[in-house]
Backbone as JSON Lines, residues from 0, in Angstrom:
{"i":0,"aa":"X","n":[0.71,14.82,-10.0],"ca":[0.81,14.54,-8.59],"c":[-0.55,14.13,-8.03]}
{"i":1,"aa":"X","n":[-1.71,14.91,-8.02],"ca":[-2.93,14.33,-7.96],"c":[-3.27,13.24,-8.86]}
{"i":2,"aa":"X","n":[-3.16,12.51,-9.84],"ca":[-3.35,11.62,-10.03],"c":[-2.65,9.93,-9.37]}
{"i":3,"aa":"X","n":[-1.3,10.85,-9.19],"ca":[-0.57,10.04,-8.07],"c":[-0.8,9.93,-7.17]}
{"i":4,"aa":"X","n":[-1.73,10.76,-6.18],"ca":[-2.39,10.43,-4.83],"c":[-3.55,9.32,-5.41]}
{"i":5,"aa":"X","n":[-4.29,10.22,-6.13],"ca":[-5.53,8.99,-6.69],"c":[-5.23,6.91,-6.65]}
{"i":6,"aa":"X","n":[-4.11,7.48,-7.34],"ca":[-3.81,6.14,-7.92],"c":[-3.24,5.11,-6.52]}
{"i":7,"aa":"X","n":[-2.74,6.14,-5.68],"ca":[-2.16,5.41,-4.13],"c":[-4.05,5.16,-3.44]}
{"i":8,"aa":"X","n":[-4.74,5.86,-3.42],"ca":[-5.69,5.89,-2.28],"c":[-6.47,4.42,-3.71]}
{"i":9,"aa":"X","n":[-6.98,4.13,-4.55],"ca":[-7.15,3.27,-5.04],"c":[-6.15,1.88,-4.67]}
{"i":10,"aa":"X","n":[-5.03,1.8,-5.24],"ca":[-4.38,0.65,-4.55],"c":[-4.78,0.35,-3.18]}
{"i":11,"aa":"X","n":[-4.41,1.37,-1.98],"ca":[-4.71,0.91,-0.61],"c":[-5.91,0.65,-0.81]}
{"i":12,"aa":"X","n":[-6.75,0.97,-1.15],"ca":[-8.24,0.5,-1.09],"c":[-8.65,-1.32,-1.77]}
{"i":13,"aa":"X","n":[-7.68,-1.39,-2.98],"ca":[-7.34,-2.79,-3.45],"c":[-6.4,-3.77,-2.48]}
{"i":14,"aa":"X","n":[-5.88,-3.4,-1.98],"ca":[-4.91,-4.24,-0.96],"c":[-5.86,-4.69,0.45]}
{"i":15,"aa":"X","n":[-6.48,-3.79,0.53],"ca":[-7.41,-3.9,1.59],"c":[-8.41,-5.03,1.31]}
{"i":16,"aa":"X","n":[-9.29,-4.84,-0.05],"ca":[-9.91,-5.95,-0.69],"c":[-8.99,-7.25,-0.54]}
{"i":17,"aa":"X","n":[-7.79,-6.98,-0.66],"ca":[-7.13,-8.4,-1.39],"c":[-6.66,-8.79,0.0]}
{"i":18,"aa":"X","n":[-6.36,-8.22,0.94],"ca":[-6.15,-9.56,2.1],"c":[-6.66,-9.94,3.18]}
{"i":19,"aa":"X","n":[-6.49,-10.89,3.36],"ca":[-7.88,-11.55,3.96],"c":[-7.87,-11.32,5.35]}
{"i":20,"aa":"X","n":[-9.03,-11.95,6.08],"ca":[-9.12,-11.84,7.26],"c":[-9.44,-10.24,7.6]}
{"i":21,"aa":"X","n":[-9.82,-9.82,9.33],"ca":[-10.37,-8.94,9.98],"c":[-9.2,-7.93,10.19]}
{"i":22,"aa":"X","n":[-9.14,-6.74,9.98],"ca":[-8.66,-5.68,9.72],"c":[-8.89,-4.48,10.32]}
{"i":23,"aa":"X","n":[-7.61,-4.34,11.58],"ca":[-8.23,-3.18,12.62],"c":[-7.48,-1.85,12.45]}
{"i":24,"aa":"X","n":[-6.7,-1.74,10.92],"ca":[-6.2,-0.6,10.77],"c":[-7.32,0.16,10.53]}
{"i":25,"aa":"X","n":[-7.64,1.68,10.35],"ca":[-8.11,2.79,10.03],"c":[-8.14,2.94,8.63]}
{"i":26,"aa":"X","n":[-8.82,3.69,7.7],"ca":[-9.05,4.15,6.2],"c":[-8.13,4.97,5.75]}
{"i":27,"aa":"X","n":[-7.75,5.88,6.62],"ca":[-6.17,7.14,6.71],"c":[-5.32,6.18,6.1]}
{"i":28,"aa":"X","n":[-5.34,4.65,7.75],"ca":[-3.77,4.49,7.4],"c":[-3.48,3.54,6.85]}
{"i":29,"aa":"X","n":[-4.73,2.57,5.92],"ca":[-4.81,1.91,5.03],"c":[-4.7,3.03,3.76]}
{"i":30,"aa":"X","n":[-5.04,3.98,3.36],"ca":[-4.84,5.06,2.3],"c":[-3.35,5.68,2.29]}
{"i":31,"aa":"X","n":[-2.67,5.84,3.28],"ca":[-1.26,5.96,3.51],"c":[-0.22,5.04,3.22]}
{"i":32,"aa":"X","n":[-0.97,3.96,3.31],"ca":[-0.23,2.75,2.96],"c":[-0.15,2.41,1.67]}
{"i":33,"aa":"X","n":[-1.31,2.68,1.31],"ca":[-1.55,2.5,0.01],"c":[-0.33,3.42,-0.95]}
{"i":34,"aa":"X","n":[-0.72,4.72,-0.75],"ca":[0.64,6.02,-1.06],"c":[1.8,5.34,-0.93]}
{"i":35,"aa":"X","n":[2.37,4.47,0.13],"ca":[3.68,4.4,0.0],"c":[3.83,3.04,-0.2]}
{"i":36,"aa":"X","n":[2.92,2.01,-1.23],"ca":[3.06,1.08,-1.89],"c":[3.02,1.69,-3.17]}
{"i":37,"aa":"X","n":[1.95,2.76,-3.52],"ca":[2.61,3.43,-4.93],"c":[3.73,3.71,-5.43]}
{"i":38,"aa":"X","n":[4.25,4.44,-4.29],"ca":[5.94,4.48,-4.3],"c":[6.97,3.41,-4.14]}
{"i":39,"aa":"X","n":[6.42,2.41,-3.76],"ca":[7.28,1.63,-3.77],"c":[7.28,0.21,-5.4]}
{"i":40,"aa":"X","n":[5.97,0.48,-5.63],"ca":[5.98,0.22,-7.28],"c":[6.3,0.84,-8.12]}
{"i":41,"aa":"X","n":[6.43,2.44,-8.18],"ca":[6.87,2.79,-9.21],"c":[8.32,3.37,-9.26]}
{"i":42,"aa":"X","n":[9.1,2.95,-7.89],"ca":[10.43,2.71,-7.39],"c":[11.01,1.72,-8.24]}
{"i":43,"aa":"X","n":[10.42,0.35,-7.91],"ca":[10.85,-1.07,-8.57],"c":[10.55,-1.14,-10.41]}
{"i":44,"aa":"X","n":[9.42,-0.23,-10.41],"ca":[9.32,-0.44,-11.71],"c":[10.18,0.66,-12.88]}
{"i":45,"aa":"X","n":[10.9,1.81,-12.04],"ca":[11.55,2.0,-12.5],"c":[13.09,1.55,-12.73]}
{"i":46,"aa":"X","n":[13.79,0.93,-11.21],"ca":[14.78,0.09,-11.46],"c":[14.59,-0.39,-12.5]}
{"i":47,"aa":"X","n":[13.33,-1.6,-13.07],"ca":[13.33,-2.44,-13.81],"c":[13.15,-1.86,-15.36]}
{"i":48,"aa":"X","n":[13.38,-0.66,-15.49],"ca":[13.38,-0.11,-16.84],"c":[12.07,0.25,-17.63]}
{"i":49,"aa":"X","n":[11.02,-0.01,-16.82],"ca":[9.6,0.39,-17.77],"c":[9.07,1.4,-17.43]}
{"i":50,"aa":"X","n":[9.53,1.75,-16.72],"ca":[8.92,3.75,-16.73],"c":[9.54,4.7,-15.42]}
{"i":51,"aa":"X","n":[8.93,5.69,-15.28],"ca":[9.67,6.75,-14.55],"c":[8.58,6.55,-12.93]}
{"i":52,"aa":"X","n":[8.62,6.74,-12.26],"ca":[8.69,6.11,-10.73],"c":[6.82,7.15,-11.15]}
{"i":53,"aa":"X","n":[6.66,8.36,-11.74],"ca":[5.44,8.58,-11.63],"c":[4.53,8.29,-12.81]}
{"i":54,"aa":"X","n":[4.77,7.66,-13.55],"ca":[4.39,6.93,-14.47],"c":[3.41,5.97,-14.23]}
{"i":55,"aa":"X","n":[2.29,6.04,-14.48],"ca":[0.98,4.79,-14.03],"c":[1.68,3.66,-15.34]}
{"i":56,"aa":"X","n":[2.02,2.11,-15.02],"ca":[1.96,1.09,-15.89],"c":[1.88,0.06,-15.06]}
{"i":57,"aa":"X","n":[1.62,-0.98,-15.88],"ca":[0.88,-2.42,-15.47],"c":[2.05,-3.01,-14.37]}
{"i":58,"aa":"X","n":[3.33,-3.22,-14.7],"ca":[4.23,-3.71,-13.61],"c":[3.79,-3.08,-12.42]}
{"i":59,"aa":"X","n":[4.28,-1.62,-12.32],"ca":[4.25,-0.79,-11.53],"c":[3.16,-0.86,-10.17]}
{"i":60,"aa":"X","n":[1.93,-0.82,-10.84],"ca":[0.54,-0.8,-10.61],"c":[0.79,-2.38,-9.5]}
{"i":61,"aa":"X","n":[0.94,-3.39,-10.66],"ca":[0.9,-4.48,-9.83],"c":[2.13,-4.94,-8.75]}
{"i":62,"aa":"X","n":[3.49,-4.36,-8.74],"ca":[4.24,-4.42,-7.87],"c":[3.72,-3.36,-6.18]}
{"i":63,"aa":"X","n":[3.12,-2.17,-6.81],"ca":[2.5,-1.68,-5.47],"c":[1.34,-2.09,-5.06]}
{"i":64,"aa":"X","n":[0.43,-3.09,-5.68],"ca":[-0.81,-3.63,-5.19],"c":[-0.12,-4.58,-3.97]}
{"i":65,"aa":"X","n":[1.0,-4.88,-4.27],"ca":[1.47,-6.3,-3.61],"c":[1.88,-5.35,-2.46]}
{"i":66,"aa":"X","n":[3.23,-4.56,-2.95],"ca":[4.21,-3.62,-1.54],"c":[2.51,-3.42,-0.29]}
{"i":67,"aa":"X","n":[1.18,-2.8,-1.23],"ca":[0.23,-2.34,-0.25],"c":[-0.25,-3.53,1.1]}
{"i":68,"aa":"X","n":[-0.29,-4.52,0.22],"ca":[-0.91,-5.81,0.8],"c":[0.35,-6.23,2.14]}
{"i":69,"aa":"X","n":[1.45,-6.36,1.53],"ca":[2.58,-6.25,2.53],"c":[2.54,-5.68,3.84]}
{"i":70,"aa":"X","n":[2.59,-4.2,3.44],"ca":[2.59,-3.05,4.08],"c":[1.04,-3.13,5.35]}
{"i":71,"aa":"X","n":[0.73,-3.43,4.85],"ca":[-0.29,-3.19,5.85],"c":[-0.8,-4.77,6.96]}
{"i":72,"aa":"X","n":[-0.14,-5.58,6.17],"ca":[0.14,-6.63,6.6],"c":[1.08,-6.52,8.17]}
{"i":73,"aa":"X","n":[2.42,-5.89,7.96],"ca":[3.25,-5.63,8.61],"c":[2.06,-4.68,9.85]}
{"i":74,"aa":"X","n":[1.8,-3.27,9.48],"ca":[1.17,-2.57,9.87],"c":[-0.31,-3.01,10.71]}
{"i":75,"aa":"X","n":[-0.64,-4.04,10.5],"ca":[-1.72,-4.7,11.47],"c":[-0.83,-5.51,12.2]}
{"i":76,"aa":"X","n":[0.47,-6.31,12.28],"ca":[0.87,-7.28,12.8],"c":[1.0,-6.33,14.36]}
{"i":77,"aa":"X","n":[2.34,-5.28,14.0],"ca":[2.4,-4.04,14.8],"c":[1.17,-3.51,15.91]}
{"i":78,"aa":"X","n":[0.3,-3.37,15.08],"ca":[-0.89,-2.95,15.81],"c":[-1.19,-3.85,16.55]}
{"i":79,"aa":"X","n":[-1.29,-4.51,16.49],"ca":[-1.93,-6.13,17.1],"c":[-1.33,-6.55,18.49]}
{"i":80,"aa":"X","n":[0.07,-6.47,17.75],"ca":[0.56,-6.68,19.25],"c":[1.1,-5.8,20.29]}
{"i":81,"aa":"X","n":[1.26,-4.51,19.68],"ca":[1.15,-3.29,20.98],"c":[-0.6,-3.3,21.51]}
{"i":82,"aa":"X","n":[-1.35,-3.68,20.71],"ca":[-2.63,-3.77,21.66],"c":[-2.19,-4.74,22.41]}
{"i":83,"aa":"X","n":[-2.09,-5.9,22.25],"ca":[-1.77,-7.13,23.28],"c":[-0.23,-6.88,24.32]}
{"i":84,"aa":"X","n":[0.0,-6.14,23.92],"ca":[1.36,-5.7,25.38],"c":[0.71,-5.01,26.12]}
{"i":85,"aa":"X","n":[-0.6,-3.92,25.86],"ca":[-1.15,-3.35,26.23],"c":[-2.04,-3.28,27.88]}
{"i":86,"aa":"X","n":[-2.4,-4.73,27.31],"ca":[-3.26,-5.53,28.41],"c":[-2.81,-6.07,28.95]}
């Protein structure tokens, strides 16, 4: 299970690297995000038959690098524009 947090707060931290542009989420909830792109790779990568949902493997790994990049994608869009309803 701790290696499973590890492995989430690394991804969010890679997703963060990987998409571009200025970025006004927080480290929490880029690291949270990250957690539930772990889960959501090793969700898909178990559908897809190569391991058990807590299982670190290469699909896995790289299907939640992406869910993270997504995820937080979504999660700044959100932010963005309740700041701008804001004003």
């Amino acid at each position: 299970m701790i290696g499973f947090i590890i492995a989430g707060l690394v991804i969010g931290a890679l997703a963060r690297l990987i998409k571009p542009g200025k970025q006004s989420l927080g480290i929490l909830a880029t690291l949270l995000l990250g957690l539930a792109g772990s889960v959501i790779g090793g969700v898909i990568a178990n559908l897809l038959g190569t391991g058990d949902i807590w299982e670190l493997n290469i699909l896995g790994f790289i299907v939640a690098v992406i869910a993270s990049v997504l995820l937080i994608g979504v999660a700044e869009a959100i932010a963005s524009s309740r700041h701008k309803t804001a004003h």
